[in-house]
Short mmCIF file of N, CA and C in Angstrom, two decimals:
data_model
loop_
_atom_site.label_atom_id
_atom_site.label_comp_id
_atom_site.label_asym_id
_atom_site.label_seq_id
_atom_site.Cartn_x
_atom_site.Cartn_y
_atom_site.Cartn_z
N MET O 1 -19.22 -34.99 17.07
CA MET O 1 -18.28 -35.04 15.96
C MET O 1 -18.23 -36.48 15.45
N ARG O 2 -18.10 -36.63 14.15
CA ARG O 2 -18.05 -37.96 13.53
C ARG O 2 -16.61 -38.25 13.13
N TYR O 3 -16.14 -39.47 13.47
CA TYR O 3 -14.78 -39.92 13.17
C TYR O 3 -14.83 -41.26 12.47
N VAL O 4 -13.74 -41.58 11.76
CA VAL O 4 -13.52 -42.90 11.20
C VAL O 4 -12.03 -43.19 11.33
N ILE O 5 -11.68 -44.46 11.53
CA ILE O 5 -10.27 -44.85 11.68
C ILE O 5 -9.95 -45.84 10.57
N VAL O 6 -8.90 -45.53 9.81
CA VAL O 6 -8.55 -46.32 8.63
C VAL O 6 -7.03 -46.50 8.54
N CYS O 7 -6.63 -47.40 7.66
CA CYS O 7 -5.24 -47.48 7.20
C CYS O 7 -5.27 -46.96 5.77
N VAL O 8 -4.62 -45.83 5.54
CA VAL O 8 -4.56 -45.26 4.20
C VAL O 8 -3.59 -46.10 3.36
N VAL O 9 -4.03 -46.45 2.17
CA VAL O 9 -3.22 -47.24 1.25
C VAL O 9 -2.40 -46.26 0.41
N ILE O 10 -1.08 -46.34 0.56
CA ILE O 10 -0.22 -45.41 -0.16
C ILE O 10 0.51 -46.13 -1.29
N GLY O 11 1.30 -45.42 -2.02
CA GLY O 11 2.08 -46.02 -3.10
C GLY O 11 1.23 -46.36 -4.29
N SER O 12 1.71 -47.31 -5.09
CA SER O 12 1.04 -47.63 -6.35
C SER O 12 -0.37 -48.18 -6.15
N ALA O 13 -0.60 -48.96 -5.11
CA ALA O 13 -1.94 -49.50 -4.86
C ALA O 13 -2.92 -48.39 -4.52
N GLY O 14 -2.50 -47.44 -3.70
CA GLY O 14 -3.36 -46.31 -3.34
C GLY O 14 -3.67 -45.45 -4.55
N GLY O 15 -2.66 -45.16 -5.36
CA GLY O 15 -2.87 -44.38 -6.57
C GLY O 15 -3.79 -45.09 -7.54
N PHE O 16 -3.61 -46.40 -7.68
CA PHE O 16 -4.46 -47.20 -8.55
C PHE O 16 -5.91 -47.10 -8.11
N ASN O 17 -6.16 -47.30 -6.81
CA ASN O 17 -7.53 -47.24 -6.30
C ASN O 17 -8.14 -45.86 -6.50
N ASN O 18 -7.40 -44.82 -6.14
CA ASN O 18 -7.92 -43.45 -6.29
C ASN O 18 -8.26 -43.15 -7.75
N ASN O 19 -7.39 -43.55 -8.67
CA ASN O 19 -7.64 -43.31 -10.10
C ASN O 19 -8.80 -44.13 -10.63
N LEU O 20 -8.88 -45.40 -10.21
CA LEU O 20 -9.97 -46.26 -10.68
C LEU O 20 -11.32 -45.76 -10.16
N ARG O 21 -11.36 -45.33 -8.92
CA ARG O 21 -12.61 -44.77 -8.38
C ARG O 21 -13.04 -43.53 -9.17
N LYS O 22 -12.07 -42.69 -9.53
CA LYS O 22 -12.38 -41.49 -10.31
C LYS O 22 -12.91 -41.88 -11.70
N GLU O 23 -12.26 -42.86 -12.34
CA GLU O 23 -12.72 -43.32 -13.66
C GLU O 23 -14.13 -43.89 -13.60
N VAL O 24 -14.39 -44.72 -12.58
CA VAL O 24 -15.71 -45.33 -12.44
C VAL O 24 -16.77 -44.25 -12.22
N PHE O 25 -16.42 -43.24 -11.44
CA PHE O 25 -17.36 -42.14 -11.23
C PHE O 25 -17.64 -41.40 -12.55
N GLU O 26 -16.57 -41.08 -13.28
CA GLU O 26 -16.74 -40.33 -14.52
C GLU O 26 -17.49 -41.12 -15.59
N LYS O 27 -17.24 -42.42 -15.66
CA LYS O 27 -17.85 -43.24 -16.70
C LYS O 27 -19.27 -43.69 -16.34
N PHE O 28 -19.50 -44.00 -15.05
CA PHE O 28 -20.77 -44.60 -14.64
C PHE O 28 -21.56 -43.76 -13.63
N ASN O 29 -20.98 -42.67 -13.15
CA ASN O 29 -21.60 -41.84 -12.11
C ASN O 29 -21.87 -42.64 -10.83
N VAL O 30 -20.96 -43.56 -10.54
CA VAL O 30 -21.04 -44.38 -9.33
C VAL O 30 -20.02 -43.86 -8.34
N LYS O 31 -20.49 -43.54 -7.16
CA LYS O 31 -19.63 -42.94 -6.16
C LYS O 31 -19.04 -43.96 -5.21
N SER O 32 -18.03 -43.49 -4.48
CA SER O 32 -17.40 -44.27 -3.43
C SER O 32 -17.23 -43.34 -2.24
N SER O 33 -16.33 -43.68 -1.37
CA SER O 33 -16.06 -42.88 -0.18
C SER O 33 -15.36 -41.57 -0.54
N LYS O 34 -15.49 -40.59 0.34
CA LYS O 34 -14.75 -39.34 0.18
C LYS O 34 -13.37 -39.45 0.81
N LEU O 35 -13.05 -40.60 1.35
CA LEU O 35 -11.73 -40.85 1.91
C LEU O 35 -10.77 -41.26 0.80
N PRO O 36 -9.46 -41.07 1.01
CA PRO O 36 -8.50 -41.63 0.05
C PRO O 36 -8.53 -43.15 0.14
N ALA O 37 -7.83 -43.82 -0.76
CA ALA O 37 -7.75 -45.29 -0.73
C ALA O 37 -7.41 -45.75 0.68
N HIS O 38 -8.17 -46.74 1.18
CA HIS O 38 -7.98 -47.17 2.56
C HIS O 38 -8.68 -48.51 2.80
N PHE O 39 -8.31 -49.16 3.91
CA PHE O 39 -9.19 -50.17 4.47
C PHE O 39 -9.57 -49.69 5.86
N THR O 40 -10.79 -49.99 6.24
CA THR O 40 -11.36 -49.47 7.48
C THR O 40 -10.89 -50.28 8.68
N ILE O 41 -10.53 -49.58 9.74
CA ILE O 41 -10.23 -50.20 11.02
C ILE O 41 -11.44 -50.06 11.94
N LYS O 42 -12.01 -48.86 12.01
CA LYS O 42 -13.23 -48.61 12.79
C LYS O 42 -14.15 -47.75 11.95
N ALA O 43 -15.33 -48.28 11.66
CA ALA O 43 -16.32 -47.56 10.87
C ALA O 43 -16.71 -46.25 11.58
N PRO O 44 -17.31 -45.34 10.85
CA PRO O 44 -17.65 -44.05 11.45
C PRO O 44 -18.42 -44.18 12.76
N PHE O 45 -18.04 -43.30 13.69
CA PHE O 45 -18.70 -43.26 15.00
C PHE O 45 -18.79 -41.81 15.45
N GLU O 46 -19.74 -41.56 16.32
CA GLU O 46 -19.97 -40.21 16.84
C GLU O 46 -19.42 -40.11 18.26
N TYR O 47 -18.75 -39.00 18.52
CA TYR O 47 -18.30 -38.70 19.87
C TYR O 47 -18.05 -37.21 19.96
N ASP O 48 -18.67 -36.55 20.93
CA ASP O 48 -18.62 -35.09 21.00
C ASP O 48 -17.63 -34.55 22.01
N LYS O 49 -16.90 -35.44 22.66
CA LYS O 49 -15.90 -34.97 23.63
C LYS O 49 -14.51 -35.18 23.05
N ASN O 50 -13.51 -34.89 23.84
CA ASN O 50 -12.11 -35.04 23.47
C ASN O 50 -11.78 -36.52 23.23
N ILE O 51 -11.04 -36.81 22.16
CA ILE O 51 -10.66 -38.21 21.86
C ILE O 51 -9.20 -38.47 22.21
N GLU O 52 -8.66 -37.71 23.12
CA GLU O 52 -7.25 -37.85 23.50
C GLU O 52 -6.92 -39.26 23.97
N GLU O 53 -7.82 -39.91 24.69
CA GLU O 53 -7.58 -41.28 25.14
C GLU O 53 -7.36 -42.21 23.96
N LEU O 54 -8.17 -42.07 22.93
CA LEU O 54 -8.03 -42.86 21.71
C LEU O 54 -6.72 -42.53 21.00
N GLU O 55 -6.40 -41.25 20.89
CA GLU O 55 -5.15 -40.84 20.25
C GLU O 55 -3.94 -41.41 20.99
N ASP O 56 -3.95 -41.34 22.31
CA ASP O 56 -2.84 -41.86 23.11
C ASP O 56 -2.70 -43.37 22.94
N LEU O 57 -3.84 -44.07 22.90
CA LEU O 57 -3.83 -45.52 22.70
C LEU O 57 -3.20 -45.87 21.36
N ILE O 58 -3.61 -45.19 20.29
CA ILE O 58 -3.08 -45.48 18.95
C ILE O 58 -1.60 -45.12 18.87
N LYS O 59 -1.22 -44.00 19.44
CA LYS O 59 0.19 -43.59 19.43
C LYS O 59 1.06 -44.64 20.13
N ASP O 60 0.61 -45.10 21.30
CA ASP O 60 1.34 -46.13 22.04
C ASP O 60 1.39 -47.43 21.24
N PHE O 61 0.27 -47.81 20.66
CA PHE O 61 0.19 -49.03 19.86
C PHE O 61 1.20 -48.98 18.72
N CYS O 62 1.24 -47.88 17.99
CA CYS O 62 2.14 -47.76 16.83
C CYS O 62 3.61 -47.81 17.23
N SER O 63 3.92 -47.39 18.44
CA SER O 63 5.31 -47.42 18.90
C SER O 63 5.78 -48.83 19.22
N LYS O 64 4.83 -49.76 19.35
CA LYS O 64 5.16 -51.14 19.75
C LYS O 64 5.21 -52.11 18.57
N TYR O 65 4.85 -51.65 17.39
CA TYR O 65 4.78 -52.53 16.22
C TYR O 65 5.61 -51.98 15.08
N ASP O 66 5.97 -52.87 14.17
CA ASP O 66 6.53 -52.52 12.87
C ASP O 66 5.44 -52.76 11.83
N ALA O 67 5.55 -52.12 10.69
CA ALA O 67 4.59 -52.32 9.61
C ALA O 67 4.52 -53.79 9.22
N LYS O 68 3.33 -54.24 8.86
CA LYS O 68 3.10 -55.64 8.48
C LYS O 68 2.60 -55.71 7.04
N PRO O 69 2.99 -56.74 6.31
CA PRO O 69 2.61 -56.84 4.90
C PRO O 69 1.18 -57.34 4.68
N TYR O 70 0.64 -56.94 3.55
CA TYR O 70 -0.59 -57.53 3.03
C TYR O 70 -0.52 -57.42 1.51
N SER O 71 -1.32 -58.19 0.84
CA SER O 71 -1.35 -58.12 -0.62
C SER O 71 -2.77 -57.80 -1.07
N ILE O 72 -2.85 -57.29 -2.27
CA ILE O 72 -4.12 -57.04 -2.93
C ILE O 72 -4.10 -57.91 -4.18
N ASP O 73 -5.15 -58.71 -4.35
CA ASP O 73 -5.18 -59.64 -5.47
C ASP O 73 -6.58 -59.70 -6.06
N GLY O 74 -6.81 -58.87 -7.04
CA GLY O 74 -8.08 -58.90 -7.76
C GLY O 74 -9.19 -58.17 -7.05
N TYR O 75 -10.41 -58.50 -7.45
CA TYR O 75 -11.60 -57.80 -7.00
C TYR O 75 -12.60 -58.78 -6.41
N ASP O 76 -13.51 -58.22 -5.64
CA ASP O 76 -14.63 -58.99 -5.11
C ASP O 76 -15.75 -58.00 -4.87
N HIS O 77 -16.85 -58.47 -4.29
CA HIS O 77 -18.01 -57.61 -4.11
C HIS O 77 -18.85 -58.09 -2.94
N PHE O 78 -19.64 -57.18 -2.41
CA PHE O 78 -20.68 -57.51 -1.45
C PHE O 78 -21.99 -57.40 -2.23
N ASP O 79 -22.53 -58.55 -2.60
CA ASP O 79 -23.73 -58.61 -3.42
C ASP O 79 -23.55 -57.67 -4.63
N ASN O 80 -24.57 -56.90 -4.95
CA ASN O 80 -24.43 -55.93 -6.03
C ASN O 80 -24.37 -54.51 -5.46
N ARG O 81 -23.94 -54.41 -4.19
CA ARG O 81 -23.92 -53.12 -3.49
C ARG O 81 -22.55 -52.46 -3.47
N VAL O 82 -21.47 -53.28 -3.43
CA VAL O 82 -20.11 -52.75 -3.27
C VAL O 82 -19.15 -53.58 -4.11
N ILE O 83 -18.27 -52.90 -4.85
CA ILE O 83 -17.17 -53.55 -5.56
C ILE O 83 -15.89 -53.06 -4.91
N TYR O 84 -14.98 -54.01 -4.65
CA TYR O 84 -13.75 -53.64 -3.95
C TYR O 84 -12.54 -54.44 -4.41
N MET O 85 -11.38 -53.91 -4.04
CA MET O 85 -10.12 -54.62 -4.24
C MET O 85 -9.95 -55.57 -3.06
N LYS O 86 -9.61 -56.84 -3.35
CA LYS O 86 -9.47 -57.86 -2.30
C LYS O 86 -8.16 -57.71 -1.55
N VAL O 87 -8.26 -57.57 -0.25
CA VAL O 87 -7.08 -57.49 0.61
C VAL O 87 -6.85 -58.86 1.23
N ASN O 88 -5.64 -59.38 1.06
CA ASN O 88 -5.22 -60.61 1.72
C ASN O 88 -4.25 -60.20 2.82
N MET O 89 -4.79 -60.05 4.03
CA MET O 89 -3.98 -59.61 5.16
C MET O 89 -3.08 -60.76 5.60
N SER O 90 -1.81 -60.44 5.82
CA SER O 90 -0.88 -61.46 6.32
C SER O 90 -1.28 -61.86 7.73
N ASN O 91 -0.81 -63.03 8.16
CA ASN O 91 -1.10 -63.48 9.53
C ASN O 91 -0.59 -62.46 10.54
N GLU O 92 0.60 -61.91 10.29
CA GLU O 92 1.18 -60.92 11.20
C GLU O 92 0.33 -59.65 11.23
N GLY O 93 -0.14 -59.22 10.06
CA GLY O 93 -0.99 -58.04 9.98
C GLY O 93 -2.32 -58.26 10.68
N LYS O 94 -2.89 -59.46 10.53
CA LYS O 94 -4.15 -59.78 11.18
C LYS O 94 -3.98 -59.79 12.69
N MET O 95 -2.88 -60.36 13.17
CA MET O 95 -2.64 -60.37 14.61
C MET O 95 -2.48 -58.95 15.13
N MET O 96 -1.76 -58.10 14.40
CA MET O 96 -1.59 -56.71 14.81
C MET O 96 -2.95 -56.00 14.83
N HIS O 97 -3.71 -56.17 13.77
CA HIS O 97 -5.04 -55.56 13.68
C HIS O 97 -5.91 -55.99 14.86
N ASP O 98 -5.94 -57.28 15.15
CA ASP O 98 -6.79 -57.79 16.22
C ASP O 98 -6.36 -57.27 17.59
N ASP O 99 -5.06 -57.10 17.78
CA ASP O 99 -4.57 -56.51 19.02
C ASP O 99 -5.07 -55.07 19.13
N LEU O 100 -5.04 -54.33 18.04
CA LEU O 100 -5.54 -52.96 18.05
C LEU O 100 -7.03 -52.94 18.40
N ILE O 101 -7.80 -53.82 17.80
CA ILE O 101 -9.24 -53.89 18.09
C ILE O 101 -9.46 -54.19 19.57
N ASP O 102 -8.72 -55.17 20.09
CA ASP O 102 -8.85 -55.52 21.52
C ASP O 102 -8.58 -54.31 22.41
N ARG O 103 -7.57 -53.53 22.08
CA ARG O 103 -7.24 -52.35 22.88
C ARG O 103 -8.30 -51.27 22.74
N MET O 104 -8.75 -51.04 21.52
CA MET O 104 -9.73 -49.97 21.28
C MET O 104 -11.08 -50.28 21.92
N GLU O 105 -11.43 -51.57 21.99
CA GLU O 105 -12.71 -51.95 22.60
C GLU O 105 -12.81 -51.53 24.06
N LYS O 106 -11.70 -51.28 24.71
CA LYS O 106 -11.71 -50.88 26.12
C LYS O 106 -12.11 -49.43 26.31
N ILE O 107 -12.17 -48.66 25.23
CA ILE O 107 -12.61 -47.27 25.29
C ILE O 107 -14.13 -47.27 25.22
N ASP O 108 -14.77 -46.63 26.17
CA ASP O 108 -16.22 -46.78 26.31
C ASP O 108 -17.04 -46.28 25.13
N TYR O 109 -16.55 -45.37 24.32
CA TYR O 109 -17.33 -44.88 23.19
C TYR O 109 -17.01 -45.58 21.87
N ILE O 110 -16.18 -46.60 21.92
CA ILE O 110 -15.84 -47.37 20.72
C ILE O 110 -16.54 -48.73 20.80
N GLU O 111 -17.38 -49.01 19.81
CA GLU O 111 -18.05 -50.31 19.73
C GLU O 111 -17.87 -50.85 18.33
N PHE O 112 -17.49 -52.11 18.26
CA PHE O 112 -17.29 -52.77 16.97
C PHE O 112 -18.46 -53.71 16.69
N ASP O 113 -18.75 -53.90 15.41
CA ASP O 113 -19.71 -54.93 15.02
C ASP O 113 -19.02 -55.86 14.04
N LYS O 114 -19.77 -56.79 13.46
CA LYS O 114 -19.16 -57.80 12.59
C LYS O 114 -18.51 -57.20 11.34
N ASN O 115 -18.93 -55.99 10.94
CA ASN O 115 -18.38 -55.39 9.74
C ASN O 115 -17.10 -54.61 9.98
N ASP O 116 -16.78 -54.28 11.23
CA ASP O 116 -15.55 -53.52 11.45
C ASP O 116 -14.74 -54.04 12.64
N GLY O 117 -15.06 -55.20 13.13
CA GLY O 117 -14.32 -55.77 14.26
C GLY O 117 -13.23 -56.73 13.79
N ARG O 118 -12.94 -57.69 14.63
CA ARG O 118 -11.87 -58.65 14.38
C ARG O 118 -12.09 -59.47 13.11
N ASP O 119 -13.32 -59.79 12.82
CA ASP O 119 -13.59 -60.72 11.71
C ASP O 119 -14.10 -60.03 10.45
N LYS O 120 -13.74 -58.77 10.28
CA LYS O 120 -14.18 -58.03 9.10
C LYS O 120 -13.57 -58.63 7.83
N THR O 121 -14.17 -58.31 6.71
CA THR O 121 -13.59 -58.61 5.41
C THR O 121 -12.74 -57.40 5.04
N PHE O 122 -11.43 -57.56 5.06
CA PHE O 122 -10.55 -56.46 4.67
C PHE O 122 -10.77 -56.19 3.18
N HIS O 123 -11.00 -54.92 2.85
CA HIS O 123 -11.24 -54.57 1.45
C HIS O 123 -10.97 -53.09 1.24
N ILE O 124 -10.77 -52.73 -0.03
CA ILE O 124 -10.54 -51.34 -0.42
C ILE O 124 -11.60 -51.02 -1.47
N THR O 125 -12.58 -50.24 -1.08
CA THR O 125 -13.76 -49.99 -1.91
C THR O 125 -13.42 -49.22 -3.19
N ILE O 126 -14.09 -49.64 -4.25
CA ILE O 126 -14.01 -48.94 -5.54
C ILE O 126 -15.33 -48.22 -5.81
N ALA O 127 -16.45 -48.92 -5.62
CA ALA O 127 -17.76 -48.34 -5.91
C ALA O 127 -18.77 -48.84 -4.88
N SER O 128 -19.58 -47.90 -4.35
CA SER O 128 -20.51 -48.32 -3.30
C SER O 128 -21.82 -47.52 -3.28
N LYS O 129 -21.97 -46.56 -4.13
CA LYS O 129 -23.19 -45.74 -4.11
C LYS O 129 -23.77 -45.67 -5.52
N LYS O 130 -25.07 -45.89 -5.65
CA LYS O 130 -25.77 -45.87 -6.94
C LYS O 130 -25.28 -47.01 -7.85
N LEU O 131 -24.94 -48.13 -7.28
CA LEU O 131 -24.31 -49.21 -8.04
C LEU O 131 -25.28 -50.29 -8.51
N ARG O 132 -26.29 -50.61 -7.74
CA ARG O 132 -27.12 -51.80 -8.00
C ARG O 132 -27.61 -51.93 -9.44
N SER O 133 -28.16 -50.88 -10.00
CA SER O 133 -28.79 -50.98 -11.32
C SER O 133 -27.78 -51.18 -12.45
N ILE O 134 -26.51 -50.82 -12.22
CA ILE O 134 -25.50 -50.97 -13.28
C ILE O 134 -24.32 -51.82 -12.80
N TYR O 135 -24.59 -52.62 -11.78
CA TYR O 135 -23.53 -53.44 -11.18
C TYR O 135 -22.73 -54.23 -12.22
N ASN O 136 -23.38 -54.96 -13.10
CA ASN O 136 -22.66 -55.82 -14.06
C ASN O 136 -21.74 -55.01 -14.97
N ASP O 137 -22.18 -53.86 -15.41
CA ASP O 137 -21.35 -53.01 -16.27
C ASP O 137 -20.09 -52.54 -15.52
N VAL O 138 -20.29 -52.10 -14.30
CA VAL O 138 -19.15 -51.63 -13.50
C VAL O 138 -18.23 -52.79 -13.17
N TRP O 139 -18.78 -53.93 -12.80
CA TRP O 139 -17.99 -55.12 -12.47
C TRP O 139 -17.10 -55.51 -13.66
N ASN O 140 -17.68 -55.57 -14.85
CA ASN O 140 -16.92 -55.93 -16.05
C ASN O 140 -15.85 -54.89 -16.36
N TYR O 141 -16.16 -53.63 -16.20
CA TYR O 141 -15.19 -52.57 -16.45
C TYR O 141 -14.00 -52.67 -15.51
N VAL O 142 -14.29 -52.79 -14.23
CA VAL O 142 -13.22 -52.87 -13.22
C VAL O 142 -12.33 -54.08 -13.48
N ASN O 143 -12.94 -55.20 -13.81
CA ASN O 143 -12.17 -56.42 -14.03
C ASN O 143 -11.31 -56.41 -15.28
N SER O 144 -11.43 -55.38 -16.09
CA SER O 144 -10.55 -55.26 -17.25
C SER O 144 -9.16 -54.77 -16.85
N TYR O 145 -9.01 -54.33 -15.61
CA TYR O 145 -7.72 -53.85 -15.10
C TYR O 145 -7.08 -54.89 -14.18
N PRO O 146 -5.84 -55.29 -14.45
CA PRO O 146 -5.15 -56.18 -13.51
C PRO O 146 -4.98 -55.48 -12.16
N CYS O 147 -5.06 -56.25 -11.10
CA CYS O 147 -5.02 -55.66 -9.76
C CYS O 147 -4.25 -56.58 -8.82
N GLN O 148 -2.93 -56.37 -8.73
CA GLN O 148 -2.09 -57.13 -7.82
C GLN O 148 -1.03 -56.19 -7.25
N PHE O 149 -1.00 -56.11 -5.93
CA PHE O 149 -0.07 -55.22 -5.25
C PHE O 149 0.42 -55.84 -3.96
N GLU O 150 1.62 -55.48 -3.58
CA GLU O 150 2.17 -55.81 -2.26
C GLU O 150 2.19 -54.51 -1.47
N CYS O 151 1.65 -54.54 -0.27
CA CYS O 151 1.47 -53.31 0.52
C CYS O 151 1.92 -53.52 1.96
N LEU O 152 1.91 -52.43 2.70
CA LEU O 152 2.22 -52.48 4.13
C LEU O 152 1.10 -51.84 4.94
N PHE O 153 0.72 -52.51 6.00
CA PHE O 153 -0.17 -51.96 7.02
C PHE O 153 0.75 -51.11 7.88
N ASP O 154 0.89 -49.83 7.52
CA ASP O 154 1.95 -49.00 8.09
C ASP O 154 1.45 -47.69 8.69
N ASN O 155 0.13 -47.53 8.77
CA ASN O 155 -0.39 -46.31 9.40
C ASN O 155 -1.78 -46.56 9.96
N ILE O 156 -2.13 -45.74 10.92
CA ILE O 156 -3.49 -45.70 11.46
C ILE O 156 -3.87 -44.23 11.42
N SER O 157 -4.91 -43.93 10.66
CA SER O 157 -5.29 -42.54 10.41
C SER O 157 -6.71 -42.29 10.90
N ILE O 158 -6.86 -41.20 11.63
CA ILE O 158 -8.17 -40.77 12.11
C ILE O 158 -8.64 -39.62 11.22
N TYR O 159 -9.83 -39.78 10.65
CA TYR O 159 -10.45 -38.71 9.87
C TYR O 159 -11.67 -38.21 10.63
N ARG O 160 -11.94 -36.92 10.44
CA ARG O 160 -13.09 -36.28 11.07
C ARG O 160 -13.97 -35.68 9.97
N TRP O 161 -15.29 -35.84 10.12
CA TRP O 161 -16.23 -35.30 9.14
C TRP O 161 -16.41 -33.82 9.40
N GLN O 162 -15.97 -33.01 8.43
CA GLN O 162 -16.06 -31.56 8.52
C GLN O 162 -16.25 -31.00 7.13
N ASN O 163 -16.99 -29.93 7.02
CA ASN O 163 -17.18 -29.26 5.73
C ASN O 163 -17.67 -30.22 4.64
N ASN O 164 -18.55 -31.12 5.04
CA ASN O 164 -19.15 -32.10 4.12
C ASN O 164 -18.15 -33.04 3.47
N THR O 165 -17.07 -33.35 4.18
CA THR O 165 -16.08 -34.30 3.68
C THR O 165 -15.28 -34.86 4.86
N TRP O 166 -14.52 -35.91 4.61
CA TRP O 166 -13.61 -36.45 5.62
C TRP O 166 -12.29 -35.70 5.52
N GLU O 167 -11.86 -35.12 6.64
CA GLU O 167 -10.58 -34.41 6.71
C GLU O 167 -9.66 -35.15 7.67
N LEU O 168 -8.40 -35.27 7.26
CA LEU O 168 -7.43 -35.96 8.13
C LEU O 168 -7.32 -35.19 9.44
N TYR O 169 -7.53 -35.91 10.52
CA TYR O 169 -7.42 -35.34 11.86
C TYR O 169 -6.05 -35.65 12.44
N ARG O 170 -5.64 -36.91 12.32
CA ARG O 170 -4.33 -37.31 12.87
C ARG O 170 -3.89 -38.61 12.20
N LYS O 171 -2.63 -38.67 11.82
CA LYS O 171 -2.06 -39.88 11.22
C LYS O 171 -0.93 -40.37 12.10
N PHE O 172 -0.94 -41.68 12.38
CA PHE O 172 0.10 -42.32 13.17
C PHE O 172 0.79 -43.35 12.29
N ASN O 173 2.11 -43.24 12.17
CA ASN O 173 2.87 -44.21 11.39
C ASN O 173 3.27 -45.39 12.28
N ILE O 174 3.17 -46.56 11.72
CA ILE O 174 3.56 -47.77 12.46
C ILE O 174 5.02 -48.05 12.17
#
């Protein structure tokens, strides 16, 4: 079974991202993730047994923390491959995130790399598939929209790949 662990972005920032991704798809035929607006905590991984240990760890973790703030301020990109909303994680949010990574690393089927571990670039993707050839057009279009939000790192959500899409498996509120 394939899983991914994310923080779903709710409220006006989440709605903005979901709507902008839809517009970019309709106007440019550029796709993004099948997940709702989010930043990734653990990139997709495969595991065919019970993930109860992971669920218990996240549940316990969420009971020990309060939601932490972060802001979104404008856009950035990874070369001409990905356009995203820039996440400025607060120091408190980064410390909470890193504690979660430290705990999750102790589970034998969870492995982090530079793109999803402690030193990741927090971001909320807008466009990531079929982008290279029309990158400049999409970049200019996206930048025509102001993008500033105050948000909370207030959930840890596990999605499972089923029926050719990501389906919410379990959501834990912080």
